[in-house]
PDB file of C-alpha atoms and ligand atoms in Angstrom:
ATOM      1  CA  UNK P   1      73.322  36.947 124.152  1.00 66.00           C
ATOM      2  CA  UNK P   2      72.811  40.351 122.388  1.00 74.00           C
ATOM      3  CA  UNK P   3      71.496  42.961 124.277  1.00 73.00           C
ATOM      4  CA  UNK P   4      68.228  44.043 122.748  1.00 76.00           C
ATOM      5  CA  UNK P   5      67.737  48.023 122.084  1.00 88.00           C
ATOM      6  CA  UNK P   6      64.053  48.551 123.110  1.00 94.00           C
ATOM      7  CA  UNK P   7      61.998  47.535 126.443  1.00 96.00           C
ATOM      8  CA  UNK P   8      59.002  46.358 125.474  1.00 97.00           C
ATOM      9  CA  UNK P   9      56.436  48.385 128.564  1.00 98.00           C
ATOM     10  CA  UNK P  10      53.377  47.817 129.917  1.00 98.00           C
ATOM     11  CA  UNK P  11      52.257  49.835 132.734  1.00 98.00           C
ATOM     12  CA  UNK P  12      48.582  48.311 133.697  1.00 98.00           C
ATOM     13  CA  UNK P  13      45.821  48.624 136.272  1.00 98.00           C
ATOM     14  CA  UNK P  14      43.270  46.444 137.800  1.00 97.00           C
ATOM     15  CA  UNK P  15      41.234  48.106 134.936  1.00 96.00           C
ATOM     16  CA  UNK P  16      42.831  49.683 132.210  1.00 97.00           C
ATOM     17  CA  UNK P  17      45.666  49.202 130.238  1.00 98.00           C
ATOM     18  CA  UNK P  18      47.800  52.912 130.666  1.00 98.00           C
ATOM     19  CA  UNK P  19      50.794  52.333 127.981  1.00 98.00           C
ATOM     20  CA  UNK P  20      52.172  49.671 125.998  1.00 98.00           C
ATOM     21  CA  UNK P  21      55.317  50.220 123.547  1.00 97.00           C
ATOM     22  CA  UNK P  22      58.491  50.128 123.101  1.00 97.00           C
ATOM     23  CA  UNK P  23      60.862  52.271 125.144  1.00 97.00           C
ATOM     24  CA  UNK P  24      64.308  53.289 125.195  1.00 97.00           C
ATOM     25  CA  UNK P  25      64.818  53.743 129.122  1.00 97.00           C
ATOM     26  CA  UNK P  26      62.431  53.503 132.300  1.00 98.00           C
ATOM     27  CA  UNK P  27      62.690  55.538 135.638  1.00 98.00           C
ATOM     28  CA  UNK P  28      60.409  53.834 137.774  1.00 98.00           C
ATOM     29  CA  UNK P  29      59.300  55.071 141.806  1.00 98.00           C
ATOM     30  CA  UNK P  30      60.138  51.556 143.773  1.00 97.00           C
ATOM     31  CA  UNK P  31      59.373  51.153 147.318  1.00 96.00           C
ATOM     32  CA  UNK P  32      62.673  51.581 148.306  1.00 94.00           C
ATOM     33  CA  UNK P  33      63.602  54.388 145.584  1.00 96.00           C
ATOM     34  CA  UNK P  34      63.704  55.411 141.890  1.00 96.00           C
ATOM     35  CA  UNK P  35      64.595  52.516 139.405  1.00 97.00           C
ATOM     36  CA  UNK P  36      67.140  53.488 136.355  1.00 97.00           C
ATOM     37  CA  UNK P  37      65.677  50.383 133.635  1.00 97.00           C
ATOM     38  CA  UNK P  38      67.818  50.477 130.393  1.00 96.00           C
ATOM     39  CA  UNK P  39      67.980  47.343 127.511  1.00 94.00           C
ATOM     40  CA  UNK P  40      69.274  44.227 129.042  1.00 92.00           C
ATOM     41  CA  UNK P  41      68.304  44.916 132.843  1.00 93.00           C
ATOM     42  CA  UNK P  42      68.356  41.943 134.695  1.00 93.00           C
ATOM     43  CA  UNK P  43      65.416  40.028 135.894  1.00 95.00           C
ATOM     44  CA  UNK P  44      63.628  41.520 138.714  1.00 95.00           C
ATOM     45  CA  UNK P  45      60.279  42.066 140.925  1.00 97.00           C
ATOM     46  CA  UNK P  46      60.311  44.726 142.751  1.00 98.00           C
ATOM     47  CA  UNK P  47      57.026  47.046 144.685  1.00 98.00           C
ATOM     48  CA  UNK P  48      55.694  49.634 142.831  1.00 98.00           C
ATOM     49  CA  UNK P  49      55.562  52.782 144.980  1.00 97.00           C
ATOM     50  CA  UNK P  50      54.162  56.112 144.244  1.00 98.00           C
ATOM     51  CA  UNK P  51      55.526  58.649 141.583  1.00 97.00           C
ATOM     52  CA  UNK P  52      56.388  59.242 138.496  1.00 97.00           C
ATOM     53  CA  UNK P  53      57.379  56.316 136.059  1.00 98.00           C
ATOM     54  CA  UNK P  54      58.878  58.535 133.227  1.00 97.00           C
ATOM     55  CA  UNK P  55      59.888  56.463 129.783  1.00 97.00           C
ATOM     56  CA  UNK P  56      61.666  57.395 126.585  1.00 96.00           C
ATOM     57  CA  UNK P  57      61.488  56.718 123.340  1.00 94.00           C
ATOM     58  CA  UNK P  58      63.700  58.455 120.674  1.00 93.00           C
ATOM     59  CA  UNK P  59      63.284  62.070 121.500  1.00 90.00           C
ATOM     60  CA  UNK P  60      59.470  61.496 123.084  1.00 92.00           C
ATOM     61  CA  UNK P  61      59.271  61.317 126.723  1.00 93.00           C
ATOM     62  CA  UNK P  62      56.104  60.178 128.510  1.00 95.00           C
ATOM     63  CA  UNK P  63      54.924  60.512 132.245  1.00 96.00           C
ATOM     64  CA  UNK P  64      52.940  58.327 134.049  1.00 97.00           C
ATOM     65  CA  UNK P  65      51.712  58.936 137.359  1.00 98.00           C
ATOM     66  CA  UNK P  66      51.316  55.714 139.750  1.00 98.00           C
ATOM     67  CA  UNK P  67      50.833  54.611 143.184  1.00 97.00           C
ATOM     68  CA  UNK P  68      51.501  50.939 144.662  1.00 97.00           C
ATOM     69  CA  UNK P  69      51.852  47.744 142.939  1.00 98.00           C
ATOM     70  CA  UNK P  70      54.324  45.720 141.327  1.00 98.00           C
ATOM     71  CA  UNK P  71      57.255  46.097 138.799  1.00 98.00           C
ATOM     72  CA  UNK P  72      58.705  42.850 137.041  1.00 98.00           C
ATOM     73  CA  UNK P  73      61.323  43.516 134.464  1.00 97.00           C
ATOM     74  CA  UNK P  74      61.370  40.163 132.463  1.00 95.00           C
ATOM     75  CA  UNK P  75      64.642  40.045 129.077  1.00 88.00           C
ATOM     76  CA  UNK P  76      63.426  43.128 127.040  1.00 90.00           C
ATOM     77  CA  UNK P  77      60.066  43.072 128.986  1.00 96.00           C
ATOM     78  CA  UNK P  78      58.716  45.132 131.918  1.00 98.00           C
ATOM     79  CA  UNK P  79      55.534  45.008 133.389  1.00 98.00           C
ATOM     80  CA  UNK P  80      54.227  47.217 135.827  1.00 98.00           C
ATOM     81  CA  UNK P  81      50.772  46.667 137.603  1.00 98.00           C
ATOM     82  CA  UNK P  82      49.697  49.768 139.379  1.00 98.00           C
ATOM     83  CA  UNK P  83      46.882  50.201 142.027  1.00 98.00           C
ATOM     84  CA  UNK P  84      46.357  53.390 140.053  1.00 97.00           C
ATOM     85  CA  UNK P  85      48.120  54.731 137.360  1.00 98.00           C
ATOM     86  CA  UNK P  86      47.257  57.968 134.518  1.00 97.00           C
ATOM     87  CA  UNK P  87      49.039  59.791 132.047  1.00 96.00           C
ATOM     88  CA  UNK P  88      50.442  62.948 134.443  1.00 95.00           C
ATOM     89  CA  UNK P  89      49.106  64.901 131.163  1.00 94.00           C
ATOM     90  CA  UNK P  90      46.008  63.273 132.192  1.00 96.00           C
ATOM     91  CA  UNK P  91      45.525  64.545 135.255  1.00 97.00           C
ATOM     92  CA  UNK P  92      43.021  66.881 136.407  1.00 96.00           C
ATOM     93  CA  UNK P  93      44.446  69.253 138.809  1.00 96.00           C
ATOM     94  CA  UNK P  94      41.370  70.407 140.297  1.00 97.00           C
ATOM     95  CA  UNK P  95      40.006  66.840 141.267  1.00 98.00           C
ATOM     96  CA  UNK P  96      43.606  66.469 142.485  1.00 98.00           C
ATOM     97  CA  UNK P  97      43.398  69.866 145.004  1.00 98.00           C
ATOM     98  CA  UNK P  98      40.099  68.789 146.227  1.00 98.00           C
ATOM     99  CA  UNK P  99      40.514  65.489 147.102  1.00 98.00           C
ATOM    100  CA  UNK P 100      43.615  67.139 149.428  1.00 98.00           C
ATOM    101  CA  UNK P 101      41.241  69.419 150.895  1.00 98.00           C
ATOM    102  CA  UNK P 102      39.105  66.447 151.377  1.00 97.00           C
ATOM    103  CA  UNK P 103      41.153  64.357 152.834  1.00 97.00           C
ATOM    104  CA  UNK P 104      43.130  67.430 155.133  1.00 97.00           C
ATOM    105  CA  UNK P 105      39.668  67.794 156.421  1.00 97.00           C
ATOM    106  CA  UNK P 106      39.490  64.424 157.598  1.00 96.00           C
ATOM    107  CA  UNK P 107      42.862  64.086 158.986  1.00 96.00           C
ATOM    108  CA  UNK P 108      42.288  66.940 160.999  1.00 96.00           C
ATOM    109  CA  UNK P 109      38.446  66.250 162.004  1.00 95.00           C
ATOM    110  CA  UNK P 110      39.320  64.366 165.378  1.00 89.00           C
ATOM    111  CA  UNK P 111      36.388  61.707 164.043  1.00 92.00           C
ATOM    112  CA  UNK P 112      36.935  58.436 165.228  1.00 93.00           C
ATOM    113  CA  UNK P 113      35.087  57.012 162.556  1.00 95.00           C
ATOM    114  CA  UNK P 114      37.463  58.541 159.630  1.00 94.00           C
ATOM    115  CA  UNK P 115      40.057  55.792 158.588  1.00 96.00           C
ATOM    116  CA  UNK P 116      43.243  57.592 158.819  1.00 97.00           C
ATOM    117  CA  UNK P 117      45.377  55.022 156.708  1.00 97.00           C
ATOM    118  CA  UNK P 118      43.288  55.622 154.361  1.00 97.00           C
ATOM    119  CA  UNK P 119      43.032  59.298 154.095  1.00 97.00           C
ATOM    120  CA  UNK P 120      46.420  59.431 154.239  1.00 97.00           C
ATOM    121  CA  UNK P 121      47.118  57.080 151.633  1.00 97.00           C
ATOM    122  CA  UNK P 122      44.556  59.276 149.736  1.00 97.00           C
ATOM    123  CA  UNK P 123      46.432  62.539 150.959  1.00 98.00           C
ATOM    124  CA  UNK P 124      49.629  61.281 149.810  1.00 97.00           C
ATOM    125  CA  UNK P 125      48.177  60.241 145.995  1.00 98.00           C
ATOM    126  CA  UNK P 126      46.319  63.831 146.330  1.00 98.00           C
ATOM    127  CA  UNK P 127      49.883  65.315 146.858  1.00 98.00           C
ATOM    128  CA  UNK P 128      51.925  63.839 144.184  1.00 97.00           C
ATOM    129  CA  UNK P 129      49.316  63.688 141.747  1.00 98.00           C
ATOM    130  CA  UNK P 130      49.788  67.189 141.997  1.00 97.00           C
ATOM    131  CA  UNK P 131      53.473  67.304 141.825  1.00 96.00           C
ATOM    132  CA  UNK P 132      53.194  65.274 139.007  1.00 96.00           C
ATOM    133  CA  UNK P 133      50.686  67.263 136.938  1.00 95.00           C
ATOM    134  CA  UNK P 134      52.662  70.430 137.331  1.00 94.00           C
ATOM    135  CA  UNK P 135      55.919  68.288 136.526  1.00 91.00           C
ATOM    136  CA  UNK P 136      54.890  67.496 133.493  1.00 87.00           C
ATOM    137  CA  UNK P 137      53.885  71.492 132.626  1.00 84.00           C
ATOM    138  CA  UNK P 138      57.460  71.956 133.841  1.00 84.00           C
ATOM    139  CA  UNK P 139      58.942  69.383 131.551  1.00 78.00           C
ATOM    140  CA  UNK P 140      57.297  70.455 128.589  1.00 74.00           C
ATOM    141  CA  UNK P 141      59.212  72.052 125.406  1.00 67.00           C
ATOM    142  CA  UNK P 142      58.398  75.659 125.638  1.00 60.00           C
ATOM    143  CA  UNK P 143      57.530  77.049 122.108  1.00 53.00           C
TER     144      UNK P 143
HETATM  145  P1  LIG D   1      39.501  60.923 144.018  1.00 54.29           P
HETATM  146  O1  LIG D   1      39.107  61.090 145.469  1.00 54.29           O
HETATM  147  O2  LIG D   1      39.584  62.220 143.278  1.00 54.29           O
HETATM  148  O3  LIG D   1      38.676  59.849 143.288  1.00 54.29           O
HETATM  149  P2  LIG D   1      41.542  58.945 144.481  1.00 54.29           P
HETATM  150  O4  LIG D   1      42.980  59.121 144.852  1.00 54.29           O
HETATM  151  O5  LIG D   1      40.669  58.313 145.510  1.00 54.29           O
HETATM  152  O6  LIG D   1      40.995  60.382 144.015  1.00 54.29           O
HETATM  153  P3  LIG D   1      42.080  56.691 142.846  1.00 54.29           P
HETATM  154  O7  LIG D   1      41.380  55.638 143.647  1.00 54.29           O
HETATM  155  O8  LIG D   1      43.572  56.771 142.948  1.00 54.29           O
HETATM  156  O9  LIG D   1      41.442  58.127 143.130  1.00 54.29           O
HETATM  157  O10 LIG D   1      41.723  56.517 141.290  1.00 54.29           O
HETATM  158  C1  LIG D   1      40.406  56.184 140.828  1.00 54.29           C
HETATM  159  C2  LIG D   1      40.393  56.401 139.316  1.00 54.29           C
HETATM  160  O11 LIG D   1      40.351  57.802 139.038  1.00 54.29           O
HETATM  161  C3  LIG D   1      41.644  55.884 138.606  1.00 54.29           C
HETATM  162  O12 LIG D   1      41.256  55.424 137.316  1.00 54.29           O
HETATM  163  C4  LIG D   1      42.557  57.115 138.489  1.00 54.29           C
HETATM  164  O13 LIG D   1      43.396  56.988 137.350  1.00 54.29           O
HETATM  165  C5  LIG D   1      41.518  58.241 138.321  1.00 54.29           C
HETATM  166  N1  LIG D   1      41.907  59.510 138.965  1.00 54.29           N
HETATM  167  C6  LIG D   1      41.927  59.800 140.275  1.00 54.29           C
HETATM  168  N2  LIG D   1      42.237  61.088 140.497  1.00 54.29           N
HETATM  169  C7  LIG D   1      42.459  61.628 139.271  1.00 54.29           C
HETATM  170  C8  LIG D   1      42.827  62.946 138.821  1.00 54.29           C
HETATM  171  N3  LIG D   1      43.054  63.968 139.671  1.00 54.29           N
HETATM  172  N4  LIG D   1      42.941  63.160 137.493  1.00 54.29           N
HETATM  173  C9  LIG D   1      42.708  62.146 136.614  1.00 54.29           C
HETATM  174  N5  LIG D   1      42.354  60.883 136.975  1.00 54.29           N
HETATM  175  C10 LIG D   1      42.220  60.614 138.286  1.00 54.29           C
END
């Protein structure tokens, strides 16, 4: 069978749809590590972890920014459902700082009423939300 030349993406949330084209290559964050996705991958489900799923098309490159979920790469299809997922260009870097404060704070309060895994689930999206949004400053062609 011919391999085709384009992945046909969707990266999707709970409630929004984040991207859907057509894609030269995928990096995706897995659980267990980054995810190389080119034309003709074979089958797979894999968890979504958090990171950066960067995609290319032609000389465009996007960056998403995402955090748990699922990936299933289908024959020239992948699907990714995030528990959240944004454009990194997207992201505001200020909401992003504070909700590390926020959640520092809490990690630090000694409350036994705080819910730890949580705030450190929401410390950890905090963090590479971050790294992400300043990624994506890096990444971009100076003029
Ligand atoms: P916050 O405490 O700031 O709400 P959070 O990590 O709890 O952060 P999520 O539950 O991951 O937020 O996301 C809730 C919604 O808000 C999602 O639609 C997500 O895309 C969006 N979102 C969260 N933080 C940011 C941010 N810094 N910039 C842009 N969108 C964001």
């Amino acid at each position: 069978m011919a391999i085709p030349e384009k992945i046909h993406l969707e990266i999707v949330t709970a409630d929004k749809q984040v991207f859907s084209g057509d894609v030269d290559s995928i990096i995706v964050p897995a659980l267990t590590g980054y995810l190389g996705i080119l034309p003709g991958h074979a089958p797979l489900l894999a968890e979504l972890g958090i990171g950066e799923i960067i995609f290319k098309s032609g000389e465009t490159m996007e960056d998403v920014f995402c955090s748990w979920g699922f990936i299933e790469v289908l024959p020239g299809r992948v699907v990714i459902l995030a528990q959240t997922a944004e454009l990194s260009s997207d992201i505001d870097l200020k909401r992003a700082e504070e909700a590390k404060t926020r959640a520092e704070k809490l990690l630090k309060s000694g409350d036994p009423n705080v819910d730890y895994a949580a705030t450190e689930l929401a410390m950890m999206r905090a963090i590479s939300r971050i790294q992400a949004a300043k990624n994506v400053t890096l990444r971009r062609p100076h003029k």
